[in-house]
Amino acid sequence: MEGNAALPIYVRIQADLRTEIADGKLPLGSKVPTEAELSARYAVARMTVRHALDGLVAAGVLGRKRGVGTFVTRTKTERVASRLLGFHEDAEAHGMVPRTEVLSSSSEALGAADGAALGEAPVTRVQRITRRRTVDGEPIGHNTIVLIPPFAKLLADLDLTDSLYAGVERTLGVTVGDADQQVEAVAASDELAAILDVPSGAPLLRVTRITYLSDGRKLGLTRTHYRGDRYFLSLRLQRGAPEPA
């Protein structure tokens, strides 16, 4: 903790608590010291301590139970927007155990909305698969895959309890290259709330990808609803030179 001495006091409190969590001194589910205890430990006003704790709650590191206290909770999983990772790769990179359960798989017409997104006719026959994703046994996302021709047939026997990207590479001998991605905040429908074990109307992060193979062919679309209390998106933006007028 001595290495944090030069930090602003509220940042130092946050850093020290994160260190105690990482070292196992404050395990998952344990109660953190009270505002009064931390105020005395750091010789600062309780308002400063509250500011530090509020930041850790917002980051998903801590959670509060009204009338009980503040506890170590599961941290949110960071999804880096500039890297094209599959769910299994992403979860394992965070030291979590991923699992995918296939809920449905059917051959059907693409429909108007997805047809517009993919630039395909609404009557195009596609393979639509829905899956539930969990990490460490807890539901975290609901995923829909839409495979367009010819991949709807070529990948019909793919084991989709595993990584889609890895399965595509094994089956086709071509890697997934890149994707166009859109992110929206939405409220959980009754159906999604039941699947993800959250209240109806809870905040979700909807991530829609139009995915391309490395040879330029369009594979299809994936749409995933992530729990807002377990996922956040991060990206690094660079301001380039202004374009000439």
CSV table of C-alpha atoms in Angstrom, one decimal:
chain,number,residue,atom,x,y,z
A,1,MET,CA,0.0,0.0,0.0
A,2,GLU,CA,3.0,2.3,0.5
A,3,GLY,CA,3.3,2.6,-3.3
A,4,ASN,CA,-0.1,4.4,-3.4
A,5,ALA,CA,0.9,7.2,-1.0
A,6,ALA,CA,1.4,9.7,-3.8
A,7,LEU,CA,-2.1,9.2,-5.2
A,8,PRO,CA,-5.1,11.4,-4.4
A,9,ILE,CA,-6.6,10.1,-1.2
A,10,TYR,CA,-9.9,8.8,-2.7
A,11,VAL,CA,-7.9,7.0,-5.5
A,12,ARG,CA,-5.5,5.6,-2.9
A,13,ILE,CA,-8.5,4.2,-1.0
A,14,GLN,CA,-9.8,2.6,-4.1
A,15,ALA,CA,-6.4,1.2,-5.1
A,16,ASP,CA,-5.8,-0.2,-1.6
A,17,LEU,CA,-9.2,-2.0,-1.6
A,18,ARG,CA,-8.6,-3.4,-5.0
A,19,THR,CA,-5.3,-4.8,-3.8
A,20,GLU,CA,-6.9,-6.4,-0.8
A,21,ILE,CA,-9.6,-8.0,-3.1
A,22,ALA,CA,-6.9,-9.2,-5.5
A,23,ASP,CA,-4.8,-10.7,-2.7
A,24,GLY,CA,-7.8,-12.5,-1.2
A,25,LYS,CA,-7.9,-10.4,2.0
A,26,LEU,CA,-11.4,-9.3,0.9
A,27,PRO,CA,-12.9,-12.4,-0.9
A,28,LEU,CA,-16.0,-12.4,-3.0
A,29,GLY,CA,-19.1,-11.7,-0.8
A,30,SER,CA,-17.1,-10.3,2.1
A,31,LYS,CA,-18.1,-7.0,3.8
A,32,VAL,CA,-15.7,-4.2,3.4
A,33,PRO,CA,-14.8,-1.8,6.3
A,34,THR,CA,-17.5,0.8,7.0
A,35,GLU,CA,-17.2,4.4,6.1
A,36,ALA,CA,-16.4,5.3,9.7
A,37,GLU,CA,-13.6,2.6,9.8
A,38,LEU,CA,-12.1,3.8,6.6
A,39,SER,CA,-12.4,7.4,7.6
A,40,ALA,CA,-10.4,6.6,10.7
A,41,ARG,CA,-7.9,4.5,8.9
A,42,TYR,CA,-7.0,7.2,6.4
A,43,ALA,CA,-7.7,10.2,8.6
A,44,VAL,CA,-10.1,11.8,6.1
A,45,ALA,CA,-13.7,12.9,6.0
A,46,ARG,CA,-16.4,10.3,5.5
A,47,MET,CA,-17.5,12.2,2.4
A,48,THR,CA,-14.1,11.4,0.8
A,49,VAL,CA,-14.5,7.7,1.7
A,50,ARG,CA,-18.0,7.7,0.3
A,51,HIS,CA,-16.7,9.1,-3.0
A,52,ALA,CA,-14.1,6.3,-3.2
A,53,LEU,CA,-16.7,3.6,-2.5
A,54,ASP,CA,-19.2,5.1,-4.9
A,55,GLY,CA,-16.6,4.8,-7.7
A,56,LEU,CA,-16.0,1.1,-6.9
A,57,VAL,CA,-19.7,0.4,-6.8
A,58,ALA,CA,-20.1,2.1,-10.2
A,59,ALA,CA,-17.2,-0.1,-11.5
A,60,GLY,CA,-19.0,-3.2,-10.3
A,61,VAL,CA,-16.2,-4.1,-7.8
A,62,LEU,CA,-18.5,-3.5,-4.8
A,63,GLY,CA,-22.2,-3.7,-4.2
A,64,ARG,CA,-24.4,-2.3,-1.5
A,65,LYS,CA,-27.2,-3.9,0.5
A,66,ARG,CA,-29.5,-1.3,2.1
A,67,GLY,CA,-29.2,-1.3,5.8
A,68,VAL,CA,-26.5,-4.0,5.8
A,69,GLY,CA,-23.3,-2.6,4.3
A,70,THR,CA,-21.0,-2.7,1.3
A,71,PHE,CA,-19.7,-6.0,-0.1
A,72,VAL,CA,-17.2,-7.3,-2.6
A,73,THR,CA,-19.2,-8.4,-5.6
A,74,ARG,CA,-18.4,-9.8,-9.0
A,75,THR,CA,-16.6,-7.3,-11.2
A,76,LYS,CA,-18.0,-6.4,-14.6
A,77,THR,CA,-16.4,-8.0,-17.6
A,78,GLU,CA,-14.6,-5.6,-19.9
A,79,ARG,CA,-15.2,-6.0,-23.6
A,80,VAL,CA,-12.6,-4.2,-25.7
A,81,ALA,CA,-14.4,-2.7,-28.7
A,82,SER,CA,-11.3,-2.5,-30.9
A,83,ARG,CA,-10.6,-6.3,-30.7
A,84,LEU,CA,-12.8,-8.9,-32.4
A,85,LEU,CA,-13.0,-11.7,-29.8
A,86,GLY,CA,-15.5,-14.5,-29.5
A,87,PHE,CA,-17.3,-14.9,-26.2
A,88,HIS,CA,-15.2,-17.9,-25.0
A,89,GLU,CA,-11.9,-16.0,-25.8
A,90,ASP,CA,-13.2,-12.9,-24.0
A,91,ALA,CA,-14.3,-14.8,-20.9
A,92,GLU,CA,-11.1,-16.9,-20.6
A,93,ALA,CA,-9.0,-13.8,-21.0
A,94,HIS,CA,-10.7,-12.5,-17.8
A,95,GLY,CA,-10.0,-15.8,-16.0
A,96,MET,CA,-13.6,-16.9,-16.1
A,97,VAL,CA,-15.1,-20.3,-17.1
A,98,PRO,CA,-17.5,-19.8,-20.1
A,99,ARG,CA,-20.3,-22.1,-21.1
A,100,THR,CA,-22.8,-21.9,-24.0
A,101,GLU,CA,-26.2,-23.5,-24.1
A,102,VAL,CA,-28.0,-23.8,-27.4
A,103,LEU,CA,-31.7,-22.8,-26.9
A,104,SER,CA,-33.0,-23.1,-30.4
A,105,SER,CA,-31.9,-23.7,-34.0
A,106,SER,CA,-34.1,-23.3,-37.1
A,107,SER,CA,-34.1,-22.7,-40.8
A,108,GLU,CA,-36.3,-19.7,-41.5
A,109,ALA,CA,-36.8,-16.6,-43.6
A,110,LEU,CA,-34.5,-13.7,-42.7
A,111,GLY,CA,-37.1,-11.1,-42.2
A,112,ALA,CA,-37.2,-7.4,-43.0
A,113,ALA,CA,-35.2,-6.0,-40.1
A,114,ASP,CA,-32.3,-8.4,-40.3
A,115,GLY,CA,-32.5,-8.3,-44.1
A,116,ALA,CA,-32.0,-4.6,-44.1
A,117,ALA,CA,-29.0,-4.9,-41.7
A,118,LEU,CA,-27.4,-7.6,-43.9
A,119,GLY,CA,-28.3,-6.2,-47.3
A,120,GLU,CA,-30.2,-9.4,-48.1
A,121,ALA,CA,-33.8,-10.1,-49.3
A,122,PRO,CA,-36.2,-10.7,-46.4
A,123,VAL,CA,-37.2,-14.1,-47.9
A,124,THR,CA,-33.6,-15.4,-47.8
A,125,ARG,CA,-33.5,-18.7,-46.0
A,126,VAL,CA,-31.0,-18.5,-43.1
A,127,GLN,CA,-30.1,-20.6,-40.1
A,128,ARG,CA,-31.0,-18.8,-36.9
A,129,ILE,CA,-29.6,-20.1,-33.6
A,130,THR,CA,-30.2,-18.7,-30.1
A,131,ARG,CA,-27.8,-19.4,-27.2
A,132,ARG,CA,-27.5,-18.6,-23.5
A,133,ARG,CA,-24.0,-17.7,-22.3
A,134,THR,CA,-22.8,-18.1,-18.7
A,135,VAL,CA,-19.6,-17.4,-16.9
A,136,ASP,CA,-18.7,-19.2,-13.7
A,137,GLY,CA,-22.3,-20.6,-13.8
A,138,GLU,CA,-24.1,-17.3,-13.9
A,139,PRO,CA,-26.1,-16.1,-16.9
A,140,ILE,CA,-24.5,-13.2,-18.6
A,141,GLY,CA,-25.8,-13.0,-22.2
A,142,HIS,CA,-28.4,-14.1,-24.8
A,143,ASN,CA,-26.9,-14.6,-28.2
A,144,THR,CA,-28.6,-14.9,-31.6
A,145,ILE,CA,-26.6,-16.1,-34.7
A,146,VAL,CA,-28.0,-15.6,-38.2
A,147,LEU,CA,-26.0,-17.5,-40.9
A,148,ILE,CA,-26.7,-16.5,-44.5
A,149,PRO,CA,-26.3,-18.6,-47.6
A,150,PRO,CA,-24.2,-20.5,-48.3
A,151,PHE,CA,-23.0,-20.8,-44.7
A,152,ALA,CA,-26.5,-21.6,-43.4
A,153,LYS,CA,-26.0,-25.1,-45.0
A,154,LEU,CA,-22.2,-25.4,-44.8
A,155,LEU,CA,-22.2,-24.8,-41.0
A,156,ALA,CA,-25.4,-26.7,-40.2
A,157,ASP,CA,-23.6,-29.4,-38.2
A,158,LEU,CA,-21.4,-27.0,-36.3
A,159,ASP,CA,-21.2,-27.6,-32.5
A,160,LEU,CA,-22.4,-24.2,-31.3
A,161,THR,CA,-22.0,-25.0,-27.6
A,162,ASP,CA,-18.4,-24.0,-28.5
A,163,SER,CA,-16.9,-20.9,-30.1
A,164,LEU,CA,-18.5,-19.9,-33.4
A,165,TYR,CA,-15.3,-18.4,-34.7
A,166,ALA,CA,-13.2,-21.5,-33.9
A,167,GLY,CA,-15.9,-23.7,-35.5
A,168,VAL,CA,-15.9,-21.6,-38.6
A,169,GLU,CA,-12.2,-21.9,-38.9
A,170,ARG,CA,-12.2,-25.7,-38.4
A,171,THR,CA,-15.0,-26.3,-40.9
A,172,LEU,CA,-14.2,-23.8,-43.6
A,173,GLY,CA,-10.5,-23.4,-43.2
A,174,VAL,CA,-11.0,-19.6,-43.2
A,175,THR,CA,-10.7,-17.3,-40.2
A,176,VAL,CA,-13.2,-14.7,-39.2
A,177,GLY,CA,-11.7,-11.4,-40.3
A,178,ASP,CA,-13.6,-8.4,-39.1
A,179,ALA,CA,-17.0,-7.0,-38.2
A,180,ASP,CA,-19.2,-4.0,-38.2
A,181,GLN,CA,-20.5,-3.5,-34.7
A,182,GLN,CA,-23.3,-1.5,-33.2
A,183,VAL,CA,-23.9,-1.1,-29.4
A,184,GLU,CA,-27.2,0.0,-27.8
A,185,ALA,CA,-28.6,0.2,-24.3
A,186,VAL,CA,-32.0,-1.5,-24.1
A,187,ALA,CA,-34.4,-2.7,-21.4
A,188,ALA,CA,-34.8,-6.4,-20.8
A,189,SER,CA,-38.0,-7.9,-22.2
A,190,ASP,CA,-39.9,-10.4,-20.0
A,191,GLU,CA,-38.4,-13.3,-22.1
A,192,LEU,CA,-34.8,-12.0,-21.9
A,193,ALA,CA,-35.2,-11.2,-18.2
A,194,ALA,CA,-36.2,-14.9,-17.5
A,195,ILE,CA,-33.3,-16.2,-19.5
A,196,LEU,CA,-30.7,-13.9,-17.9
A,197,ASP,CA,-32.1,-14.0,-14.4
A,198,VAL,CA,-32.7,-10.3,-14.1
A,199,PRO,CA,-35.8,-8.2,-13.4
A,200,SER,CA,-38.0,-7.3,-16.4
A,201,GLY,CA,-36.8,-3.9,-17.7
A,202,ALA,CA,-33.3,-4.3,-16.3
A,203,PRO,CA,-30.6,-2.5,-18.4
A,204,LEU,CA,-28.9,-4.6,-21.1
A,205,LEU,CA,-26.1,-3.9,-23.5
A,206,ARG,CA,-27.2,-5.0,-27.0
A,207,VAL,CA,-24.2,-5.7,-29.3
A,208,THR,CA,-25.0,-6.4,-33.0
A,209,ARG,CA,-22.2,-7.5,-35.4
A,210,ILE,CA,-22.2,-8.0,-39.1
A,211,THR,CA,-19.3,-10.5,-39.5
A,212,TYR,CA,-17.0,-11.1,-42.4
A,213,LEU,CA,-14.5,-13.9,-43.2
A,214,SER,CA,-10.9,-13.0,-43.8
A,215,ASP,CA,-11.5,-13.6,-47.5
A,216,GLY,CA,-14.1,-10.8,-47.5
A,217,ARG,CA,-17.2,-13.0,-47.7
A,218,LYS,CA,-20.1,-12.0,-45.4
A,219,LEU,CA,-20.8,-14.7,-42.8
A,220,GLY,CA,-23.9,-13.3,-41.2
A,221,LEU,CA,-25.1,-11.5,-38.1
A,222,THR,CA,-24.8,-12.0,-34.3
A,223,ARG,CA,-26.8,-10.1,-31.8
A,224,THR,CA,-26.0,-10.5,-28.1
A,225,HIS,CA,-27.8,-9.0,-25.1
A,226,TYR,CA,-25.4,-8.7,-22.2
A,227,ARG,CA,-26.4,-8.0,-18.6
A,228,GLY,CA,-25.7,-4.4,-17.8
A,229,ASP,CA,-24.6,-5.2,-14.3
A,230,ARG,CA,-22.0,-7.7,-15.6
A,231,TYR,CA,-20.6,-6.2,-18.8
A,232,PHE,CA,-19.1,-2.9,-19.9
A,233,LEU,CA,-17.5,-1.8,-23.2
A,234,SER,CA,-14.2,0.0,-23.4
A,235,LEU,CA,-12.4,1.5,-26.4
A,236,ARG,CA,-9.5,3.8,-27.1
A,237,LEU,CA,-10.1,6.7,-29.5
A,238,GLN,CA,-7.4,8.7,-31.2
A,239,ARG,CA,-8.0,12.2,-32.5
A,240,GLY,CA,-6.4,12.5,-35.9
A,241,ALA,CA,-5.3,15.5,-37.8
A,242,PRO,CA,-8.3,17.6,-38.9
A,243,GLU,CA,-9.4,17.1,-42.5
A,244,PRO,CA,-8.7,20.1,-44.8
A,245,ALA,CA,-11.7,22.3,-45.4
